[in-house]
Amino acid sequence: MNHVRIAIDGPAGAGKSTVARTVAKRLGILYVDTGAMYRGVAWLAQTYGVSPSDEAGLVAMLREHPLTCGRSEHDTVDILADGRVITQELRSPAVSGMVSELSAHPAVRDILTALQRDFSRHESVVMDGRDIGTVVMPDADVKIFLTADLDERARRRLSEMEGQGFCVDYQELRATMAERDARDASRPVAPLRQAPDAIVVDSTGKSVEDVADEILSIARQVLHG
Ligand code: CDP
Ligand code: CDP
């Protein structure tokens, strides 16, 4: 297969990571979860007591404790901090609660955007996030904007978190997801928004496999006409 780049953006819980991973696996190409990189910065900030509002402090922290990315054996990207894989520690409510604020800083975004572009430069990727089709890979071959009802997105995230042993209240989770989406969509730099040439896929009421099939069929049409 030639060098193919697929961008998937959308709000929290739309199914981006799960579906992007499935699509990448079916195509036999790399999956890059850019949200995990922003979560990695939040994990470091929490560990070293840096406020998510302190842009200069976050940059200094990243200089001292660089976030690095390694390729896992499953063709996904592992996040490393201080030489240790932290990918499994990134989905806690504490990390989710601070990630959106620090993601709004242009200096933080510049560092992570460069890391993300490195992955797509030489090989085929499926990359998901908020600004992939608009900023990170504006020339992606296929751009998807994945959505779903807020209630369904919150229900999905609730069962995912309960499965990981977190005790969360549905209404509170729904409210914090809506708040995070609004913050991501309203920031001045690289906001969450649909690229003009993105195709909208609504995953409400659909299984992961159905959504992956839909995206693969869009990709085939775009790539082969
Ligand atoms: O899994 P979920 O959709 O809840 O979040 P995520 O994809 O892990 O992203 C966590 C946060 O990172 C988002 O709410 C954004 O604030 C930020 N993010 C971003 O700003 N740009 C990206 N390309 C990816 C994530
Ligand atoms: O990455 P994003 O925040 O957009 O969503 P996700 O983490 O991929 O999906 C959140 C949860 O919803 C996961 O547990 C998925 O298995 C589930 N999901 C689903 O039930 N049906 C879909 N069509 C997509 C995701």
Tab-separated table of C-alpha atoms and ligand atoms in Angstrom:
chain	number	residue	atom	x	y	z
A	1	MET	CA	0.000	0.000	0.000
A	2	ASN	CA	1.231	3.536	-0.721
A	3	HIS	CA	1.759	6.144	1.979
A	4	VAL	CA	-1.783	6.575	3.366
A	5	ARG	CA	-2.791	8.973	6.138
A	6	ILE	CA	-6.197	8.782	7.795
A	7	ALA	CA	-7.231	11.496	10.277
A	8	ILE	CA	-10.055	10.921	12.774
A	9	ASP	CA	-11.222	13.832	14.948
A	10	GLY	CA	-14.195	14.313	17.218
A	11	PRO	CA	-15.422	14.862	20.782
A	12	ALA	CA	-14.710	12.675	23.811
A	13	GLY	CA	-16.213	9.194	23.761
A	14	ALA	CA	-17.192	9.312	20.071
A	15	GLY	CA	-15.253	6.060	19.639
A	16	LYS	CA	-12.186	7.551	17.950
A	17	SER	CA	-9.499	5.449	19.679
A	18	THR	CA	-11.352	2.140	19.472
A	19	VAL	CA	-12.404	2.610	15.864
A	20	ALA	CA	-9.064	4.108	14.737
A	21	ARG	CA	-7.221	1.164	16.274
A	22	THR	CA	-9.547	-1.278	14.469
A	23	VAL	CA	-9.189	0.511	11.117
A	24	ALA	CA	-5.371	0.598	11.458
A	25	LYS	CA	-5.278	-3.079	12.341
A	26	ARG	CA	-7.460	-4.016	9.370
A	27	LEU	CA	-5.143	-2.025	7.058
A	28	GLY	CA	-1.995	-3.307	8.782
A	29	ILE	CA	-0.721	0.226	9.501
A	30	LEU	CA	0.298	2.248	12.572
A	31	TYR	CA	-2.279	3.755	14.960
A	32	VAL	CA	-1.301	7.011	16.700
A	33	ASP	CA	-3.433	8.183	19.666
A	34	THR	CA	-2.585	11.880	20.045
A	35	GLY	CA	-4.902	12.290	23.057
A	36	ALA	CA	-2.585	9.940	24.947
A	37	MET	CA	0.283	12.371	24.335
A	38	TYR	CA	-1.672	15.295	25.854
A	39	ARG	CA	-2.653	12.973	28.703
A	40	GLY	CA	1.068	12.158	29.110
A	41	VAL	CA	1.792	15.858	29.664
A	42	ALA	CA	-1.021	15.960	32.250
A	43	TRP	CA	0.435	12.879	33.958
A	44	LEU	CA	3.846	14.585	34.180
A	45	ALA	CA	2.265	17.833	35.444
A	46	GLN	CA	0.437	15.918	38.155
A	47	THR	CA	3.599	13.988	39.086
A	48	TYR	CA	5.822	17.092	39.275
A	49	GLY	CA	3.189	19.467	40.694
A	50	VAL	CA	3.089	21.838	37.715
A	51	SER	CA	-0.163	23.773	37.278
A	52	PRO	CA	-2.019	23.163	33.977
A	53	SER	CA	-2.325	26.966	33.674
A	54	ASP	CA	1.465	27.505	33.794
A	55	GLU	CA	2.548	27.357	30.133
A	56	ALA	CA	6.216	28.231	30.780
A	57	GLY	CA	6.338	25.772	33.691
A	58	LEU	CA	4.945	22.979	31.492
A	59	VAL	CA	7.512	23.661	28.768
A	60	ALA	CA	10.349	23.670	31.336
A	61	MET	CA	8.973	20.407	32.762
A	62	LEU	CA	8.943	18.835	29.275
A	63	ARG	CA	12.535	19.970	28.723
A	64	GLU	CA	13.620	18.265	31.941
A	65	HIS	CA	11.325	15.233	31.586
A	66	PRO	CA	10.741	14.788	27.857
A	67	LEU	CA	7.738	12.783	26.819
A	68	THR	CA	8.829	10.163	24.320
A	69	CYS	CA	6.898	7.786	22.124
A	70	GLY	CA	7.797	4.200	21.349
A	71	ARG	CA	6.251	1.787	18.939
A	72	SER	CA	4.451	-1.064	20.683
A	73	GLU	CA	4.457	-4.586	19.296
A	74	HIS	CA	0.795	-4.089	18.282
A	75	ASP	CA	1.538	-1.233	15.829
A	76	THR	CA	0.354	1.375	18.308
A	77	VAL	CA	2.310	4.072	20.119
A	78	ASP	CA	3.420	3.780	23.734
A	79	ILE	CA	3.912	6.913	25.809
A	80	LEU	CA	7.064	7.020	27.928
A	81	ALA	CA	8.028	9.446	30.681
A	82	ASP	CA	11.242	9.267	32.678
A	83	GLY	CA	12.137	6.145	30.673
A	84	ARG	CA	9.012	4.256	31.738
A	85	VAL	CA	5.912	3.267	29.741
A	86	ILE	CA	2.946	5.159	31.276
A	87	THR	CA	0.288	4.385	28.631
A	88	GLN	CA	-1.853	2.418	31.110
A	89	GLU	CA	-1.894	5.264	33.646
A	90	LEU	CA	-3.338	7.980	31.452
A	91	ARG	CA	-7.089	7.523	31.800
A	92	SER	CA	-7.600	8.443	35.459
A	93	PRO	CA	-10.214	11.117	36.348
A	94	ALA	CA	-7.371	13.331	37.667
A	95	VAL	CA	-5.577	13.280	34.289
A	96	SER	CA	-8.882	13.749	32.396
A	97	GLY	CA	-9.704	16.708	34.644
A	98	MET	CA	-6.570	18.694	33.833
A	99	VAL	CA	-5.693	17.658	30.265
A	100	SER	CA	-7.950	20.085	28.401
A	101	GLU	CA	-6.608	23.190	30.181
A	102	LEU	CA	-2.971	22.425	29.402
A	103	SER	CA	-3.839	21.379	25.820
A	104	ALA	CA	-4.855	24.964	25.075
A	105	HIS	CA	-1.272	26.290	25.410
A	106	PRO	CA	0.343	26.909	21.985
A	107	ALA	CA	3.849	26.041	23.297
A	108	VAL	CA	2.655	22.639	24.550
A	109	ARG	CA	0.836	21.976	21.267
A	110	ASP	CA	3.925	22.867	19.203
A	111	ILE	CA	5.978	20.204	21.005
A	112	LEU	CA	3.349	17.479	20.574
A	113	THR	CA	2.388	18.433	17.018
A	114	ALA	CA	6.053	17.969	15.967
A	115	LEU	CA	6.112	14.493	17.567
A	116	GLN	CA	2.851	13.564	15.816
A	117	ARG	CA	4.017	14.771	12.391
A	118	ASP	CA	7.188	12.675	12.738
A	119	PHE	CA	5.026	9.546	12.795
A	120	SER	CA	3.125	10.402	9.626
A	121	ARG	CA	6.074	11.645	7.585
A	122	HIS	CA	7.401	8.306	6.403
A	123	GLU	CA	4.721	5.717	7.006
A	124	SER	CA	1.015	5.080	6.696
A	125	VAL	CA	-0.978	5.984	9.813
A	126	VAL	CA	-4.421	6.267	11.299
A	127	MET	CA	-4.181	9.175	13.753
A	128	ASP	CA	-6.956	10.400	16.047
A	129	GLY	CA	-7.419	13.530	18.133
A	130	ARG	CA	-9.000	16.975	17.873
A	131	ASP	CA	-6.879	18.848	15.299
A	132	ILE	CA	-5.504	16.055	13.111
A	133	GLY	CA	-7.404	16.927	9.922
A	134	THR	CA	-7.046	20.681	10.492
A	135	VAL	CA	-3.496	21.170	11.856
A	136	VAL	CA	-1.390	18.019	12.279
A	137	MET	CA	-2.124	16.404	8.872
A	138	PRO	CA	-4.076	19.033	6.872
A	139	ASP	CA	-3.140	17.081	3.732
A	140	ALA	CA	-4.381	13.698	5.069
A	141	ASP	CA	-5.821	11.422	2.365
A	142	VAL	CA	-8.966	10.649	4.380
A	143	LYS	CA	-10.510	12.884	7.061
A	144	ILE	CA	-13.283	11.650	9.339
A	145	PHE	CA	-15.182	13.672	11.940
A	146	LEU	CA	-16.617	11.086	14.321
A	147	THR	CA	-19.558	12.075	16.521
A	148	ALA	CA	-22.229	10.493	18.764
A	149	ASP	CA	-24.939	11.757	21.143
A	150	LEU	CA	-23.521	13.112	24.403
A	151	ASP	CA	-25.655	10.638	26.414
A	152	GLU	CA	-24.282	7.678	24.502
A	153	ARG	CA	-20.732	8.982	24.711
A	154	ALA	CA	-21.066	9.403	28.480
A	155	ARG	CA	-22.595	5.915	28.871
A	156	ARG	CA	-19.735	4.383	26.887
A	157	ARG	CA	-17.122	6.193	28.969
A	158	LEU	CA	-18.931	5.214	32.207
A	159	SER	CA	-18.811	1.506	31.405
A	160	GLU	CA	-15.227	1.784	30.251
A	161	MET	CA	-14.198	3.475	33.521
A	162	GLU	CA	-16.197	1.094	35.690
A	163	GLY	CA	-14.456	-1.751	33.890
A	164	GLN	CA	-11.127	-0.206	34.876
A	165	GLY	CA	-12.183	-0.081	38.537
A	166	PHE	CA	-12.965	3.668	38.778
A	167	CYS	CA	-16.106	4.649	40.698
A	168	VAL	CA	-17.814	7.467	38.793
A	169	ASP	CA	-21.199	9.197	38.846
A	170	TYR	CA	-22.937	9.252	35.432
A	171	GLN	CA	-24.282	12.833	35.682
A	172	GLU	CA	-20.939	14.166	36.850
A	173	LEU	CA	-19.067	12.311	34.095
A	174	ARG	CA	-21.533	13.581	31.454
A	175	ALA	CA	-21.101	17.166	32.699
A	176	THR	CA	-17.279	16.991	32.734
A	177	MET	CA	-17.220	15.505	29.214
A	178	ALA	CA	-19.490	18.295	27.918
A	179	GLU	CA	-17.298	20.865	29.665
A	180	ARG	CA	-14.114	19.379	28.159
A	181	ASP	CA	-15.641	19.326	24.650
A	182	ALA	CA	-16.706	22.986	25.018
A	183	ARG	CA	-13.227	23.955	26.212
A	184	ASP	CA	-11.552	22.018	23.377
A	185	ALA	CA	-13.868	23.572	20.788
A	186	SER	CA	-13.507	27.147	22.012
A	187	ARG	CA	-9.737	27.465	22.437
A	188	PRO	CA	-8.116	29.897	19.997
A	189	VAL	CA	-5.341	27.510	18.877
A	190	ALA	CA	-6.139	24.214	17.077
A	191	PRO	CA	-9.701	23.907	18.415
A	192	LEU	CA	-11.813	20.768	18.066
A	193	ARG	CA	-13.629	21.345	14.798
A	194	GLN	CA	-14.565	19.564	11.626
A	195	ALA	CA	-12.153	20.195	8.732
A	196	PRO	CA	-14.066	21.543	5.696
A	197	ASP	CA	-13.116	18.417	3.720
A	198	ALA	CA	-13.877	15.920	6.524
A	199	ILE	CA	-16.678	13.361	6.236
A	200	VAL	CA	-18.975	13.158	9.265
A	201	VAL	CA	-19.669	9.701	10.694
A	202	ASP	CA	-22.251	9.494	13.495
A	203	SER	CA	-21.540	6.438	15.656
A	204	THR	CA	-24.699	6.697	17.794
A	205	GLY	CA	-26.279	3.243	18.110
A	206	LYS	CA	-23.567	1.601	16.011
A	207	SER	CA	-21.056	-1.064	17.012
A	208	VAL	CA	-17.304	-0.536	16.761
A	209	GLU	CA	-17.148	-3.017	13.867
A	210	ASP	CA	-19.933	-1.214	11.953
A	211	VAL	CA	-18.236	2.163	12.344
A	212	ALA	CA	-14.853	0.714	11.341
A	213	ASP	CA	-16.481	-0.847	8.228
A	214	GLU	CA	-18.063	2.520	7.366
A	215	ILE	CA	-14.723	4.331	7.651
A	216	LEU	CA	-12.891	1.643	5.662
A	217	SER	CA	-15.469	1.915	2.911
A	218	ILE	CA	-15.103	5.736	2.838
A	219	ALA	CA	-11.307	5.291	2.729
A	220	ARG	CA	-11.558	2.867	-0.217
A	221	GLN	CA	-13.802	5.276	-2.114
A	222	VAL	CA	-11.510	8.248	-1.479
A	223	LEU	CA	-8.332	6.338	-2.274
A	224	HIS	CA	-9.511	4.318	-5.264
A	225	GLY	CA	-12.392	6.470	-6.575
B	1	CDP	O1	-10.461	9.752	25.027
B	1	CDP	P1	-11.015	11.147	25.064
B	1	CDP	O2	-11.713	11.483	23.759
B	1	CDP	O3	-11.816	11.447	26.267
B	1	CDP	O4	-9.781	12.137	25.158
B	1	CDP	P2	-8.398	12.042	24.440
B	1	CDP	O5	-8.524	11.808	22.982
B	1	CDP	O6	-7.541	11.139	25.222
B	1	CDP	O7	-7.880	13.550	24.604
B	1	CDP	C1	-7.730	14.138	25.885
B	1	CDP	C2	-7.643	15.646	25.707
B	1	CDP	O8	-6.426	15.957	25.019
B	1	CDP	C3	-8.742	16.303	24.890
B	1	CDP	O9	-9.886	16.619	25.672
B	1	CDP	C4	-8.046	17.565	24.387
B	1	CDP	O10	-8.048	18.574	25.366
B	1	CDP	C5	-6.605	17.105	24.218
B	1	CDP	N1	-6.275	16.794	22.821
B	1	CDP	C6	-5.974	17.848	21.987
B	1	CDP	O11	-6.051	19.002	22.401
B	1	CDP	N2	-5.584	17.613	20.716
B	1	CDP	C7	-5.496	16.366	20.243
B	1	CDP	N3	-5.073	16.166	18.990
B	1	CDP	C8	-5.816	15.264	21.071
B	1	CDP	C9	-6.228	15.512	22.363
B	2	CDP	O1	-11.409	7.928	21.709
B	2	CDP	P1	-12.800	8.357	22.108
B	2	CDP	O2	-12.824	9.130	23.363
B	2	CDP	O3	-13.516	9.070	20.987
B	2	CDP	O4	-13.666	7.046	22.339
B	2	CDP	P2	-13.195	5.567	22.727
B	2	CDP	O5	-12.302	5.669	23.909
B	2	CDP	O6	-12.684	4.875	21.520
B	2	CDP	O7	-14.581	4.882	23.088
B	2	CDP	C1	-15.146	4.969	24.374
B	2	CDP	C2	-15.817	3.657	24.690
B	2	CDP	O8	-16.942	3.471	23.841
B	2	CDP	C3	-14.917	2.429	24.500
B	2	CDP	O9	-15.076	1.590	25.633
B	2	CDP	C4	-15.466	1.771	23.260
B	2	CDP	O10	-15.343	0.357	23.291
B	2	CDP	C5	-16.922	2.184	23.271
B	2	CDP	N1	-17.480	2.294	21.911
B	2	CDP	C6	-18.680	1.719	21.618
B	2	CDP	O11	-19.280	1.111	22.506
B	2	CDP	N2	-19.239	1.783	20.368
B	2	CDP	C7	-18.627	2.454	19.401
B	2	CDP	N3	-19.170	2.527	18.178
B	2	CDP	C8	-17.384	3.080	19.674
B	2	CDP	C9	-16.840	2.984	20.966
